[in-house]
CSV table of C-alpha atoms and ligand atoms in Angstrom, one decimal:
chain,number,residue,atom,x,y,z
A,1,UNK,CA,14.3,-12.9,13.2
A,2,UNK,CA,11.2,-10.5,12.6
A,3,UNK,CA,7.9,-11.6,12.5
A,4,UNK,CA,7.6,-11.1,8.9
A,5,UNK,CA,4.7,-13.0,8.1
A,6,UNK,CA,1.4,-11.6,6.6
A,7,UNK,CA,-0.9,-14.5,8.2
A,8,UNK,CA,-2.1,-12.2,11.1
A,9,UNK,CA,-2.9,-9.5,8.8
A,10,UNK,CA,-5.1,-11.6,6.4
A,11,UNK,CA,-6.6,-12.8,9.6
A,12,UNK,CA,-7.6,-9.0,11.1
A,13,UNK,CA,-8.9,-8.5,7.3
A,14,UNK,CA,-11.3,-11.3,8.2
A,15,UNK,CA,-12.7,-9.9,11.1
A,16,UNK,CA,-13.3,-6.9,9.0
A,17,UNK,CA,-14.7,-8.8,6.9
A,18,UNK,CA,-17.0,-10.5,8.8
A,19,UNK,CA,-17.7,-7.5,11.2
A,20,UNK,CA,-16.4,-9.0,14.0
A,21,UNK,CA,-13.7,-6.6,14.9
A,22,UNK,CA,-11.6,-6.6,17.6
A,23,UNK,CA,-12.7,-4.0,20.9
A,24,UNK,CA,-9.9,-1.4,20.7
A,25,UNK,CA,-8.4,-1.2,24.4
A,26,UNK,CA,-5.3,1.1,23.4
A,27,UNK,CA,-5.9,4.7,24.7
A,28,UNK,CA,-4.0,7.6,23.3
A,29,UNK,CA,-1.8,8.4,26.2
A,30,UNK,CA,-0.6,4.8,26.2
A,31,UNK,CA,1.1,5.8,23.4
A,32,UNK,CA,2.2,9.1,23.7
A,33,UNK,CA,5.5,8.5,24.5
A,34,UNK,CA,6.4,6.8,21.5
A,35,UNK,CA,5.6,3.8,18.8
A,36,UNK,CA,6.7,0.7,17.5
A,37,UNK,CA,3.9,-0.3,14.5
A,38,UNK,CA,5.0,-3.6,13.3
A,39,UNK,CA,4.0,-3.2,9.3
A,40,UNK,CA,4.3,0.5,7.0
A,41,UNK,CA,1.3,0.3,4.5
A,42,UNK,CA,1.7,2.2,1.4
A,43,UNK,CA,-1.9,2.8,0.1
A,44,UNK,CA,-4.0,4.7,-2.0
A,45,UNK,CA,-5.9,7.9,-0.6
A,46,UNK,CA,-9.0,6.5,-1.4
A,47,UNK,CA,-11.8,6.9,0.9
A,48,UNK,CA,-13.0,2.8,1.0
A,49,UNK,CA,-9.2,1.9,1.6
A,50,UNK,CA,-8.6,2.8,5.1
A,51,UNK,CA,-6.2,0.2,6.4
A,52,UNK,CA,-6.7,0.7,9.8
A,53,UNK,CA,-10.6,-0.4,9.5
A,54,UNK,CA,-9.4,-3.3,7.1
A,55,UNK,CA,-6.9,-4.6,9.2
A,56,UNK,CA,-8.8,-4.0,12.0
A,57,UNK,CA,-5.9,-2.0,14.0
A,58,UNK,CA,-5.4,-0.5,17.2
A,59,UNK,CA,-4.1,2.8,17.5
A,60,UNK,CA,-0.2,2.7,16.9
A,61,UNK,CA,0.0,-0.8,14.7
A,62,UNK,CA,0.1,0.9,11.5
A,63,UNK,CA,2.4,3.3,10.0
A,64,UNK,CA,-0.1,4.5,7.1
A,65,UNK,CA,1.1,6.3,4.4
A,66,UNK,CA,-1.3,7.6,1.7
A,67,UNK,CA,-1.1,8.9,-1.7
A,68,UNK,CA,-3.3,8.3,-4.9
A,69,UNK,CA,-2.4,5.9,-7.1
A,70,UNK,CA,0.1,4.1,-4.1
A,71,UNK,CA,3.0,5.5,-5.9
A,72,UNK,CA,6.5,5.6,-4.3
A,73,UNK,CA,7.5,9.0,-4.8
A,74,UNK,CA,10.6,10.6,-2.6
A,75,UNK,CA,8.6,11.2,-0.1
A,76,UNK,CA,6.6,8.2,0.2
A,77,UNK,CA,10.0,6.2,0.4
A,78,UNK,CA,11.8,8.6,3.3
A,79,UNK,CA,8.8,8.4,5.2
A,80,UNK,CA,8.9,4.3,5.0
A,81,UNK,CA,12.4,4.4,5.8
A,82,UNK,CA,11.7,6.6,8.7
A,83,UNK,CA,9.3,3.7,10.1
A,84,UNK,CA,11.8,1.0,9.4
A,85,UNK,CA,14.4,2.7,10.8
A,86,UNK,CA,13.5,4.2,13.9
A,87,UNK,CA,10.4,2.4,14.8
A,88,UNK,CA,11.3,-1.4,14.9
A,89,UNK,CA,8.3,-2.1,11.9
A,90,UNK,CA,8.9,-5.7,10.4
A,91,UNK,CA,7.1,-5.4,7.5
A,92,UNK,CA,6.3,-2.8,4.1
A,93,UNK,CA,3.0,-3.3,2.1
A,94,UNK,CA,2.0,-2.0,-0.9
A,95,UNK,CA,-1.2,-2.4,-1.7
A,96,UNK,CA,-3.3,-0.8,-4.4
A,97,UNK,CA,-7.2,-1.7,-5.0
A,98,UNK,CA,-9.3,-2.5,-7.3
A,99,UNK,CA,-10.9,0.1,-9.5
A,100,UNK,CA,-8.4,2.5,-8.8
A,101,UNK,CA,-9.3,6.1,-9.8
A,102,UNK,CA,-5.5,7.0,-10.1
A,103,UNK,CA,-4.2,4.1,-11.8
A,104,UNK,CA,-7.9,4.8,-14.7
A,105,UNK,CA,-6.7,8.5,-14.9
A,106,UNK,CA,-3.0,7.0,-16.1
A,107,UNK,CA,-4.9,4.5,-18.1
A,108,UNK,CA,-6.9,7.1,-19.7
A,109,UNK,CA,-4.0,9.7,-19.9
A,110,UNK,CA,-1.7,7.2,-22.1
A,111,UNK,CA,-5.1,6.2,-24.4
A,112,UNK,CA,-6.3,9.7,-25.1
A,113,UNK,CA,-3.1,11.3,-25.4
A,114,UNK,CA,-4.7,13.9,-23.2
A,115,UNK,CA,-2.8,15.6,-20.6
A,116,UNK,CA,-4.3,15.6,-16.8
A,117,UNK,CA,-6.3,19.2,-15.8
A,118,UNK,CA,-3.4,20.4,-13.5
A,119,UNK,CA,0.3,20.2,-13.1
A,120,UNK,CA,-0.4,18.9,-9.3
A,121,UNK,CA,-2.7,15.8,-10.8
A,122,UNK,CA,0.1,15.1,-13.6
A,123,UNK,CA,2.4,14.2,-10.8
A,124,UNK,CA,-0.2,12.0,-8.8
A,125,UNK,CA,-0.3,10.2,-12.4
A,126,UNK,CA,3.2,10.7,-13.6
A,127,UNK,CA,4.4,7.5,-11.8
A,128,UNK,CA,2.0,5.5,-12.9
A,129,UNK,CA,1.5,6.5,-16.7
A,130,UNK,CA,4.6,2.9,-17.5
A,131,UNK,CA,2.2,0.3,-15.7
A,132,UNK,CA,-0.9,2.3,-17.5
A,133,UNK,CA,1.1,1.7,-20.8
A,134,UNK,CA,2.0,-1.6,-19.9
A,135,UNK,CA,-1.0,-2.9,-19.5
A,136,UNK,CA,-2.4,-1.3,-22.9
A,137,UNK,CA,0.2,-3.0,-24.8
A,138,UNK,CA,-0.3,-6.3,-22.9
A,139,UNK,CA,-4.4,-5.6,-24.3
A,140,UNK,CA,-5.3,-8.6,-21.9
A,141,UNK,CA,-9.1,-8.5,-20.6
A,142,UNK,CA,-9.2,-5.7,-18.0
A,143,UNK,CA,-6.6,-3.5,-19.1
A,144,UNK,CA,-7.2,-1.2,-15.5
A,145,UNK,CA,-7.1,-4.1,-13.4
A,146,UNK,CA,-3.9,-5.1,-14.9
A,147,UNK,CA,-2.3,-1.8,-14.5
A,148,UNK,CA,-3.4,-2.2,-10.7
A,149,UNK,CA,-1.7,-4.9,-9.9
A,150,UNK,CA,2.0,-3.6,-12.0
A,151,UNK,CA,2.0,-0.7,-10.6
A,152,UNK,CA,2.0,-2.1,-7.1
A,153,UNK,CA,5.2,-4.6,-8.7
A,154,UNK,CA,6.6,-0.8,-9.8
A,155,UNK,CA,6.6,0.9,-6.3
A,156,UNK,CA,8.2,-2.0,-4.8
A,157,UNK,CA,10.7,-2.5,-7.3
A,158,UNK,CA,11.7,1.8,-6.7
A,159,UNK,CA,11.5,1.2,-3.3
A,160,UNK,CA,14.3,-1.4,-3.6
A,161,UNK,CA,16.0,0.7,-6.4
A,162,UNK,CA,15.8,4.1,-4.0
A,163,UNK,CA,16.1,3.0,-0.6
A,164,UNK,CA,19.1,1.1,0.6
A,165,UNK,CA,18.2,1.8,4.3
A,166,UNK,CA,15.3,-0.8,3.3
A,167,UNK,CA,17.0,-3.0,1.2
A,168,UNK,CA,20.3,-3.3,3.8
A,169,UNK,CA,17.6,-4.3,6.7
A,170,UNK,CA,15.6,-6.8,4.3
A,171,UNK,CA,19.1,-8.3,3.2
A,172,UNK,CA,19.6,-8.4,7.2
A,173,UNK,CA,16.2,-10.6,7.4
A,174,UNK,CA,14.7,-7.7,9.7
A,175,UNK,CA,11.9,-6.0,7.4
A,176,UNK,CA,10.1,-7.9,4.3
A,177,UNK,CA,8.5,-6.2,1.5
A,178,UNK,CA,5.5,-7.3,-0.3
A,179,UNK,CA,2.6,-6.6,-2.7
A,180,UNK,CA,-1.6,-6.1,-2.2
A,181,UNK,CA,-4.6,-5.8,-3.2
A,182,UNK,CA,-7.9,-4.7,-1.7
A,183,UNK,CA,-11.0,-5.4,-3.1
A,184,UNK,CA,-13.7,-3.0,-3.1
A,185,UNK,CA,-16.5,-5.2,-3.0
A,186,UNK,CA,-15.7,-8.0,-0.8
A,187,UNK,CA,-13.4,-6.2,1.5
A,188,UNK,CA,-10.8,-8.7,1.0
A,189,UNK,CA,-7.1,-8.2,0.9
A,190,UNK,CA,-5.2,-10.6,-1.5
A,191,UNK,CA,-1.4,-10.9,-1.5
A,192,UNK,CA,0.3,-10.5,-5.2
B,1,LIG,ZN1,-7.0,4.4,-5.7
């Protein structure tokens, strides 16, 4: 059975945390004849979400894949099944963050009826304008915060609807698949 559990993880987000981060020992050439990261992190392209600071992570322990707004587009999804594949990784995180320039620009988008500036930044929103209009019609306190937090349910759920190389090896117990969120203020990384 894979170590599937996210308890060392929230414990390297600690040490972030409390800037007391681990000395990194791993060189490059120890690794330059291959990888085995143990979790894929699906994040936003945000500048205060690096996850290998957060998670205070050697070189090689993270397969990092990046777009605004954490969507899982096509190629978000093939490059996570790569990982799980080929490279042994027990574990797939989403995790968006709070105040989340992407997931506002959908909010916006769906409130104004205005369309984004460019084709390009319509497809960063594209995936996200359903949670955006979710959480509108939910009208609960913090209407962006809320569509934070669905659209990290959404990219999970068309993970599992697009990838059956992912859901065949998290049927097979050897990956697990789970939501995040990073806080911009305190650093901390909460589990949805
Ligand atoms: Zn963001």
């Amino acid at each position: 059975m894979a170590n599937n559990s996210n308890e060392n993880l929230l414990g390297a987000n600690q040490r972030f945390i409390n800037t007391q981060t681990n000395t990194k020992n791993v060189k490059p050439a120890d690794l330059a004849n291959g990888q085995s990261p143990h979790t894929i992190i699906i994040t936003c392209a945000d500048s205060r979400v690096p996850p290998e600071l957060i998670f205070d992570a050697e070189l090689g322990e993270l397969f990092v894949i990046r777009v605004a707004g954490n969507t899982a587009t096509d190629e978000v999804i093939g490059s996570a099944e790569y990982a799980a594949a080929n490279l042994g990784s027990s574990r797939i995180i989403v995790m968006g963050h709070s105040a989340c320039g992407a997931v506002s620009a959908a909010v916006d988008a769906e409130q104004t009826g205005n369309p984004l500036p460019s084709p390009s930044l319509e497809a960063v929103v594209a995936p996200i304008r359903n949670s955006a209009k979710t959480a509108i019609n939910a009208d609960g306190e913090n209407i962006i915060e809320e569509a934070i937090n669905h659209n990290v349910g959404a990219a999970i759920e068309m993970i599992r609807e697009k990838s059956p190389i992912i859901v065949g090896l998290e049927k097979e117990g050897k990956i697990s698949l789970s939501g995040a969120k990073y806080d911009l203020a305190s650093g901390q990384v909460h589990f949805l």
